[in-house]
GROMACS .gro file of C-alpha atoms in nm:
model
  381
    1UNK     CA    1   8.468   2.339   8.095
    2UNK     CA    2   8.682   2.653   8.124
    3UNK     CA    3   8.674   2.794   8.476
    4UNK     CA    4   8.782   3.153   8.530
    5UNK     CA    5   8.930   3.251   8.866
    6UNK     CA    6   8.924   3.621   8.954
    7UNK     CA    7   9.187   3.709   9.214
    8UNK     CA    8   9.319   4.058   9.146
    9UNK     CA    9   9.571   4.074   9.432
   10UNK     CA   10   9.670   3.707   9.462
   11UNK     CA   11  10.028   3.780   9.350
   12UNK     CA   12  10.067   4.118   9.519
   13UNK     CA   13  10.333   4.183   9.782
   14UNK     CA   14  10.060   4.199  10.048
   15UNK     CA   15  10.070   3.872  10.239
   16UNK     CA   16   9.708   3.894  10.353
   17UNK     CA   17   9.497   3.595  10.467
   18UNK     CA   18   9.258   3.635  10.172
   19UNK     CA   19   9.542   3.603   9.920
   20UNK     CA   20   9.692   3.305  10.105
   21UNK     CA   21   9.358   3.124  10.107
   22UNK     CA   22   9.312   3.206   9.738
   23UNK     CA   23   9.648   3.044   9.659
   24UNK     CA   24   9.552   2.732   9.854
   25UNK     CA   25   9.225   2.703   9.662
   26UNK     CA   26   9.406   2.738   9.327
   27UNK     CA   27   9.670   2.480   9.424
   28UNK     CA   28   9.404   2.230   9.529
   29UNK     CA   29   9.186   2.286   9.222
   30UNK     CA   30   9.473   2.232   8.978
   31UNK     CA   31   9.596   1.925   9.166
   32UNK     CA   32   9.254   1.766   9.204
   33UNK     CA   33   9.082   1.838   8.871
   34UNK     CA   34   9.184   1.652   8.557
   35UNK     CA   35   8.873   1.738   8.356
   36UNK     CA   36   8.848   2.117   8.350
   37UNK     CA   37   9.091   2.393   8.256
   38UNK     CA   38   9.149   2.712   8.455
   39UNK     CA   39   9.223   3.073   8.366
   40UNK     CA   40   9.359   3.281   8.652
   41UNK     CA   41   9.294   3.656   8.620
   42UNK     CA   42   9.509   3.889   8.833
   43UNK     CA   43   9.674   4.230   8.826
   44UNK     CA   44  10.028   4.111   8.899
   45UNK     CA   45  10.294   3.886   8.750
   46UNK     CA   46  10.235   3.529   8.874
   47UNK     CA   47  10.490   3.355   9.093
   48UNK     CA   48  10.685   3.063   8.947
   49UNK     CA   49  10.467   2.815   9.135
   50UNK     CA   50  10.161   2.935   8.945
   51UNK     CA   51  10.319   2.978   8.602
   52UNK     CA   52  10.135   2.851   8.294
   53UNK     CA   53  10.104   2.474   8.265
   54UNK     CA   54   9.859   2.212   8.149
   55UNK     CA   55   9.507   2.320   8.252
   56UNK     CA   56   9.627   2.652   8.401
   57UNK     CA   57   9.663   2.977   8.210
   58UNK     CA   58   9.754   3.309   8.368
   59UNK     CA   59   9.601   3.625   8.228
   60UNK     CA   60   9.736   3.948   8.368
   61UNK     CA   61   9.461   4.206   8.334
   62UNK     CA   62   9.614   4.552   8.332
   63UNK     CA   63   9.472   4.881   8.444
   64UNK     CA   64   9.410   5.039   8.779
   65UNK     CA   65   9.212   4.856   9.043
   66UNK     CA   66   8.855   4.947   9.124
   67UNK     CA   67   8.572   5.006   8.881
   68UNK     CA   68   8.785   4.991   8.564
   69UNK     CA   69   8.935   4.653   8.651
   70UNK     CA   70   8.618   4.497   8.794
   71UNK     CA   71   8.352   4.620   8.554
   72UNK     CA   72   8.538   4.681   8.228
   73UNK     CA   73   8.875   4.507   8.189
   74UNK     CA   74   8.792   4.181   8.368
   75UNK     CA   75   8.459   4.108   8.191
   76UNK     CA   76   8.632   4.161   7.854
   77UNK     CA   77   8.909   3.920   7.952
   78UNK     CA   78   8.656   3.661   8.071
   79UNK     CA   79   8.474   3.680   7.739
   80UNK     CA   80   8.797   3.665   7.540
   81UNK     CA   81   8.909   3.349   7.723
   82UNK     CA   82   8.565   3.188   7.670
   83UNK     CA   83   8.515   3.099   8.035
   84UNK     CA   84   8.208   2.900   8.133
   85UNK     CA   85   8.204   2.972   8.508
   86UNK     CA   86   8.369   3.239   8.723
   87UNK     CA   87   8.507   3.172   9.072
   88UNK     CA   88   8.557   3.510   9.239
   89UNK     CA   89   8.823   3.495   9.512
   90UNK     CA   90   8.856   3.872   9.545
   91UNK     CA   91   8.674   4.133   9.752
   92UNK     CA   92   8.504   4.293   9.452
   93UNK     CA   93   8.440   4.175   9.096
   94UNK     CA   94   8.223   4.212   8.788
   95UNK     CA   95   7.855   4.268   8.858
   96UNK     CA   96   7.769   4.139   8.510
   97UNK     CA   97   8.027   3.872   8.422
   98UNK     CA   98   7.801   3.718   8.156
   99UNK     CA   99   7.846   3.367   8.299
  100UNK     CA  100   7.748   3.191   8.625
  101UNK     CA  101   7.962   3.318   8.911
  102UNK     CA  102   8.053   3.195   9.258
  103UNK     CA  103   8.154   3.449   9.523
  104UNK     CA  104   8.331   3.379   9.852
  105UNK     CA  105   8.200   3.599  10.133
  106UNK     CA  106   8.490   3.831  10.228
  107UNK     CA  107   8.635   3.855  10.578
  108UNK     CA  108   8.491   4.203  10.619
  109UNK     CA  109   8.130   4.089  10.608
  110UNK     CA  110   8.175   3.814  10.864
  111UNK     CA  111   8.334   4.061  11.105
  112UNK     CA  112   8.071   4.328  11.042
  113UNK     CA  113   7.779   4.086  11.068
  114UNK     CA  114   7.903   3.941  11.397
  115UNK     CA  115   7.949   4.287  11.541
  116UNK     CA  116   7.609   4.406  11.416
  117UNK     CA  117   7.423   4.103  11.554
  118UNK     CA  118   7.612   4.027  11.875
  119UNK     CA  119   7.894   4.269  11.928
  120UNK     CA  120   8.020   4.610  12.018
  121UNK     CA  121   7.836   4.823  11.763
  122UNK     CA  122   8.142   5.020  11.651
  123UNK     CA  123   8.336   4.786  11.426
  124UNK     CA  124   8.593   4.980  11.220
  125UNK     CA  125   8.876   4.731  11.159
  126UNK     CA  126   9.003   4.732  10.798
  127UNK     CA  127   8.698   4.915  10.668
  128UNK     CA  128   8.693   4.903  10.286
  129UNK     CA  129   8.605   5.192  10.057
  130UNK     CA  130   8.250   5.293   9.968
  131UNK     CA  131   8.296   5.142   9.621
  132UNK     CA  132   8.423   4.813   9.763
  133UNK     CA  133   8.136   4.785  10.011
  134UNK     CA  134   7.877   4.866   9.744
  135UNK     CA  135   8.011   4.616   9.489
  136UNK     CA  136   8.069   4.344   9.746
  137UNK     CA  137   7.716   4.371   9.885
  138UNK     CA  138   7.578   4.373   9.530
  139UNK     CA  139   7.775   4.055   9.452
  140UNK     CA  140   7.628   3.884   9.758
  141UNK     CA  141   7.286   3.925   9.599
  142UNK     CA  142   7.374   3.888   9.230
  143UNK     CA  143   7.610   3.587   9.237
  144UNK     CA  144   7.476   3.242   9.156
  145UNK     CA  145   7.629   3.087   9.468
  146UNK     CA  146   7.762   3.251   9.784
  147UNK     CA  147   8.036   3.039   9.939
  148UNK     CA  148   8.070   3.049  10.318
  149UNK     CA  149   8.349   2.912  10.535
  150UNK     CA  150   8.152   2.750  10.819
  151UNK     CA  151   7.795   2.656  10.909
  152UNK     CA  152   7.823   2.905  11.195
  153UNK     CA  153   7.885   3.179  10.940
  154UNK     CA  154   7.587   3.064  10.736
  155UNK     CA  155   7.332   3.001  11.013
  156UNK     CA  156   7.423   3.261  11.273
  157UNK     CA  157   7.549   3.547  11.055
  158UNK     CA  158   7.441   3.548  10.690
  159UNK     CA  159   7.092   3.402  10.732
  160UNK     CA  160   7.017   3.632  11.024
  161UNK     CA  161   7.149   3.947  10.855
  162UNK     CA  162   7.065   3.892  10.487
  163UNK     CA  163   6.720   3.754  10.558
  164UNK     CA  164   6.605   3.786  10.196
  165UNK     CA  165   6.881   3.569  10.046
  166UNK     CA  166   6.752   3.236   9.906
  167UNK     CA  167   6.873   2.947  10.121
  168UNK     CA  168   6.969   2.734   9.820
  169UNK     CA  169   7.214   3.004   9.716
  170UNK     CA  170   7.432   2.949  10.026
  171UNK     CA  171   7.704   2.682  10.022
  172UNK     CA  172   7.955   2.595  10.295
  173UNK     CA  173   8.304   2.496  10.181
  174UNK     CA  174   8.555   2.485  10.464
  175UNK     CA  175   8.925   2.552  10.432
  176UNK     CA  176   9.197   2.292  10.467
  177UNK     CA  177   9.527   2.257  10.643
  178UNK     CA  178   9.840   2.059  10.576
  179UNK     CA  179   9.876   1.815  10.862
  180UNK     CA  180  10.178   1.875  11.084
  181UNK     CA  181  10.442   1.606  11.050
  182UNK     CA  182  10.703   1.538  11.317
  183UNK     CA  183  10.983   1.569  11.065
  184UNK     CA  184  10.856   1.882  10.888
  185UNK     CA  185  11.145   2.087  11.027
  186UNK     CA  186  11.503   1.998  11.108
  187UNK     CA  187  11.632   2.024  11.463
  188UNK     CA  188  11.846   2.318  11.352
  189UNK     CA  189  11.541   2.507  11.220
  190UNK     CA  190  11.349   2.449  11.542
  191UNK     CA  191  11.651   2.551  11.751
  192UNK     CA  192  11.689   2.869  11.547
  193UNK     CA  193  11.330   2.974  11.623
  194UNK     CA  194  11.369   2.883  11.990
  195UNK     CA  195  11.685   3.091  12.011
  196UNK     CA  196  11.545   3.387  11.818
  197UNK     CA  197  11.244   3.424  12.048
  198UNK     CA  198  11.416   3.293  12.362
  199UNK     CA  199  11.153   3.023  12.407
  200UNK     CA  200  11.143   2.813  12.725
  201UNK     CA  201  11.093   2.437  12.718
  202UNK     CA  202  10.722   2.477  12.800
  203UNK     CA  203  10.498   2.765  12.701
  204UNK     CA  204  10.135   2.861  12.637
  205UNK     CA  205  10.057   3.025  12.302
  206UNK     CA  206   9.814   3.277  12.160
  207UNK     CA  207   9.834   3.424  11.809
  208UNK     CA  208   9.659   3.761  11.801
  209UNK     CA  209   9.590   4.040  11.553
  210UNK     CA  210   9.450   4.396  11.561
  211UNK     CA  211   9.096   4.276  11.494
  212UNK     CA  212   8.886   4.356  11.807
  213UNK     CA  213   8.703   4.025  11.761
  214UNK     CA  214   9.031   3.845  11.835
  215UNK     CA  215   8.948   3.890  12.205
  216UNK     CA  216   9.302   3.926  12.333
  217UNK     CA  217   9.170   4.069  12.659
  218UNK     CA  218   9.007   3.745  12.777
  219UNK     CA  219   9.322   3.544  12.707
  220UNK     CA  220   9.540   3.784  12.905
  221UNK     CA  221   9.297   3.816  13.196
  222UNK     CA  222   9.251   3.439  13.202
  223UNK     CA  223   9.626   3.390  13.209
  224UNK     CA  224   9.662   3.649  13.485
  225UNK     CA  225   9.422   3.448  13.700
  226UNK     CA  226   9.613   3.127  13.619
  227UNK     CA  227   9.929   3.289  13.754
  228UNK     CA  228   9.777   3.480  14.045
  229UNK     CA  229   9.527   3.231  14.184
  230UNK     CA  230   9.606   2.892  14.029
  231UNK     CA  231   9.986   2.909  14.080
  232UNK     CA  232  10.071   2.850  13.713
  233UNK     CA  233  10.435   2.931  13.637
  234UNK     CA  234  10.449   2.845  13.267
  235UNK     CA  235  10.503   3.158  13.053
  236UNK     CA  236  10.274   3.266  12.771
  237UNK     CA  237  10.385   3.358  12.419
  238UNK     CA  238  10.170   3.633  12.268
  239UNK     CA  239  10.210   3.693  11.895
  240UNK     CA  240  10.086   4.024  11.757
  241UNK     CA  241  10.020   4.171  12.101
  242UNK     CA  242  10.206   4.477  12.228
  243UNK     CA  243  10.340   4.541  12.577
  244UNK     CA  244  10.113   4.843  12.616
  245UNK     CA  245   9.808   4.630  12.536
  246UNK     CA  246   9.903   4.372  12.798
  247UNK     CA  247   9.956   4.646  13.058
  248UNK     CA  248   9.619   4.801  12.975
  249UNK     CA  249   9.453   4.473  13.081
  250UNK     CA  250   9.663   4.358  13.379
  251UNK     CA  251   9.795   4.687  13.517
  252UNK     CA  252  10.146   4.829  13.518
  253UNK     CA  253  10.243   4.708  13.865
  254UNK     CA  254  10.130   4.349  13.812
  255UNK     CA  255  10.300   4.332  13.473
  256UNK     CA  256  10.626   4.465  13.617
  257UNK     CA  257  10.619   4.197  13.886
  258UNK     CA  258  10.546   3.921  13.631
  259UNK     CA  259  10.703   4.049  13.309
  260UNK     CA  260  10.927   3.740  13.277
  261UNK     CA  261  10.613   3.531  13.218
  262UNK     CA  262  10.526   3.719  12.897
  263UNK     CA  263  10.708   3.658  12.569
  264UNK     CA  264  10.585   3.918  12.321
  265UNK     CA  265  10.646   3.864  11.949
  266UNK     CA  266  10.540   4.124  11.695
  267UNK     CA  267  10.560   3.930  11.368
  268UNK     CA  268  10.635   3.576  11.253
  269UNK     CA  269  10.670   3.390  10.925
  270UNK     CA  270  10.452   3.095  10.828
  271UNK     CA  271  10.722   2.843  10.921
  272UNK     CA  272  10.786   3.016  11.252
  273UNK     CA  273  10.415   3.003  11.329
  274UNK     CA  274  10.405   2.628  11.269
  275UNK     CA  275  10.710   2.569  11.489
  276UNK     CA  276  10.558   2.782  11.766
  277UNK     CA  277  10.228   2.593  11.748
  278UNK     CA  278  10.394   2.251  11.750
  279UNK     CA  279  10.602   2.343  12.054
  280UNK     CA  280  10.315   2.481  12.265
  281UNK     CA  281  10.162   2.278  12.547
  282UNK     CA  282   9.840   2.483  12.528
  283UNK     CA  283   9.689   2.698  12.254
  284UNK     CA  284   9.437   2.972  12.336
  285UNK     CA  285   9.195   3.067  12.054
  286UNK     CA  286   8.920   3.281  12.205
  287UNK     CA  287   8.809   3.489  11.907
  288UNK     CA  288   8.442   3.574  11.888
  289UNK     CA  289   8.453   3.504  11.515
  290UNK     CA  290   8.712   3.386  11.262
  291UNK     CA  291   8.661   3.341  10.890
  292UNK     CA  292   8.868   3.037  10.795
  293UNK     CA  293   8.997   2.933  11.141
  294UNK     CA  294   9.338   2.852  10.995
  295UNK     CA  295   9.537   2.877  11.320
  296UNK     CA  296   9.310   2.644  11.514
  297UNK     CA  297   9.310   2.400  11.220
  298UNK     CA  298   9.687   2.391  11.231
  299UNK     CA  299   9.687   2.347  11.608
  300UNK     CA  300   9.450   2.049  11.603
  301UNK     CA  301   9.647   1.889  11.320
  302UNK     CA  302   9.959   1.915  11.539
  303UNK     CA  303   9.777   1.754  11.832
  304UNK     CA  304   9.813   2.065  12.050
  305UNK     CA  305   9.550   2.097  12.330
  306UNK     CA  306   9.320   2.394  12.267
  307UNK     CA  307   9.092   2.618  12.470
  308UNK     CA  308   8.848   2.796  12.241
  309UNK     CA  309   8.521   2.984  12.214
  310UNK     CA  310   8.191   2.799  12.259
  311UNK     CA  311   7.914   2.851  12.001
  312UNK     CA  312   8.143   2.989  11.732
  313UNK     CA  313   8.310   2.902  11.403
  314UNK     CA  314   8.609   2.787  11.609
  315UNK     CA  315   8.410   2.536  11.813
  316UNK     CA  316   8.254   2.406  11.490
  317UNK     CA  317   8.600   2.332  11.353
  318UNK     CA  318   8.731   2.180  11.678
  319UNK     CA  319   8.430   1.954  11.754
  320UNK     CA  320   8.564   1.765  12.055
  321UNK     CA  321   8.929   1.855  11.999
  322UNK     CA  322   8.916   2.155  12.233
  323UNK     CA  323   8.779   2.267  12.568
  324UNK     CA  324   8.497   2.515  12.504
  325UNK     CA  325   8.454   2.822  12.725
  326UNK     CA  326   8.259   3.144  12.747
  327UNK     CA  327   8.502   3.389  12.581
  328UNK     CA  328   8.390   3.671  12.810
  329UNK     CA  329   8.459   3.477  13.131
  330UNK     CA  330   8.826   3.484  13.244
  331UNK     CA  331   8.748   3.238  13.524
  332UNK     CA  332   8.632   2.974  13.276
  333UNK     CA  333   8.932   3.049  13.057
  334UNK     CA  334   9.178   3.008  13.345
  335UNK     CA  335   9.019   2.690  13.480
  336UNK     CA  336   9.020   2.530  13.134
  337UNK     CA  337   9.382   2.630  13.082
  338UNK     CA  338   9.487   2.484  13.416
  339UNK     CA  339   9.301   2.159  13.341
  340UNK     CA  340   9.510   2.111  13.028
  341UNK     CA  341   9.829   2.172  13.225
  342UNK     CA  342   9.756   1.919  13.503
  343UNK     CA  343   9.542   1.646  13.341
  344UNK     CA  344   9.746   1.418  13.112
  345UNK     CA  345   9.440   1.213  13.020
  346UNK     CA  346   9.264   1.529  12.905
  347UNK     CA  347   9.566   1.626  12.695
  348UNK     CA  348   9.589   1.285  12.530
  349UNK     CA  349   9.218   1.287  12.451
  350UNK     CA  350   9.228   1.633  12.297
  351UNK     CA  351   9.541   1.552  12.096
  352UNK     CA  352   9.397   1.229  11.956
  353UNK     CA  353   9.067   1.391  11.864
  354UNK     CA  354   9.250   1.685  11.708
  355UNK     CA  355   9.453   1.471  11.471
  356UNK     CA  356   9.136   1.283  11.374
  357UNK     CA  357   8.949   1.608  11.309
  358UNK     CA  358   9.233   1.749  11.101
  359UNK     CA  359   9.188   1.473  10.843
  360UNK     CA  360   8.851   1.628  10.755
  361UNK     CA  361   9.010   1.964  10.678
  362UNK     CA  362   9.223   1.895  10.373
  363UNK     CA  363   9.243   2.134  10.080
  364UNK     CA  364   9.181   1.839   9.848
  365UNK     CA  365   8.840   1.793  10.012
  366UNK     CA  366   8.767   2.165   9.973
  367UNK     CA  367   8.859   2.145   9.604
  368UNK     CA  368   8.636   1.842   9.542
  369UNK     CA  369   8.334   2.025   9.683
  370UNK     CA  370   8.413   2.336   9.483
  371UNK     CA  371   8.462   2.143   9.158
  372UNK     CA  372   8.133   1.957   9.207
  373UNK     CA  373   7.958   2.288   9.270
  374UNK     CA  374   8.100   2.451   8.957
  375UNK     CA  375   8.014   2.151   8.742
  376UNK     CA  376   7.646   2.193   8.826
  377UNK     CA  377   7.658   2.493   8.592
  378UNK     CA  378   7.814   2.296   8.305
  379UNK     CA  379   7.484   2.211   8.139
  380UNK     CA  380   7.350   2.565   8.166
  381UNK     CA  381   7.663   2.709   8.002
   0.00000   0.00000   0.00000
């Protein structure tokens, strides 16, 4: 069977989560499938890692993005390469590909659905164009299978919002993570990161982003209570959080008196993120919703104790490897954080369970499920 993979921006210079996840899926599919061949359609020159080889062919489809690429150039290329099934890893794609197609629900819809059903009612983060929203919503209904990242996303978002979607159309395939190994980085590499960010021996960690669902406020207010009322002296490292944002939550005077407890980092590389996670004694992940939950997956695979959001995609991934709290309650957040810092038995239990849970989330497992799903269309094609 010839499987087409549509990923227009997979080799672009934009290092976005969607493109990174797309690369992981392609790596795992090629490594784990010896029966089928793959044709990867994109708009950019492939990196050396994804150059043509046995069972993988790159087809660079030219033309501008948008309607021309999705509805004209890509369908012609799919037909020319005689693909049997299309795996769409992009935001948009052909509405009439001519073959069975699988579509992964984009980040945007998970964020919008959570906000519409449970949230603030004014979600505007990374809003796509009118064309992108129209085509993406059309693909949700027209695709043969809609792939979702967690059961939380399926049961609490998609089924409640798209009430007319057939249940048998929805499939959950979770992401994977490469398990942290103690010797992944040299001592010199770790020391370089510690020196660059002036890291103390012990620190608490949160990795944020501009998405309002990241819930930075609860982490900062919870940490403030840990310092003010629970006498915690361990500093917190906040990635992707500005000084002005911290001050807006804790107040200028309190921040000035406790500024040495905040280590603010604007951007980090993938390797720096892993080193930061491995060195943390506590990881806060209090998002209301996350698509692939990649950071918390990496944290549990490193055996780092976690405090995360109850009744969410994050708690589904953690399953016993984290302390669950109400993300809107700074008191719960602070008490859970302090428990991790003072209870060694709790830490050992969370670490052990985390490493066990991480074995479930391997990209090879994700690929096996995806291959089995695509092969169900073999007879029909």
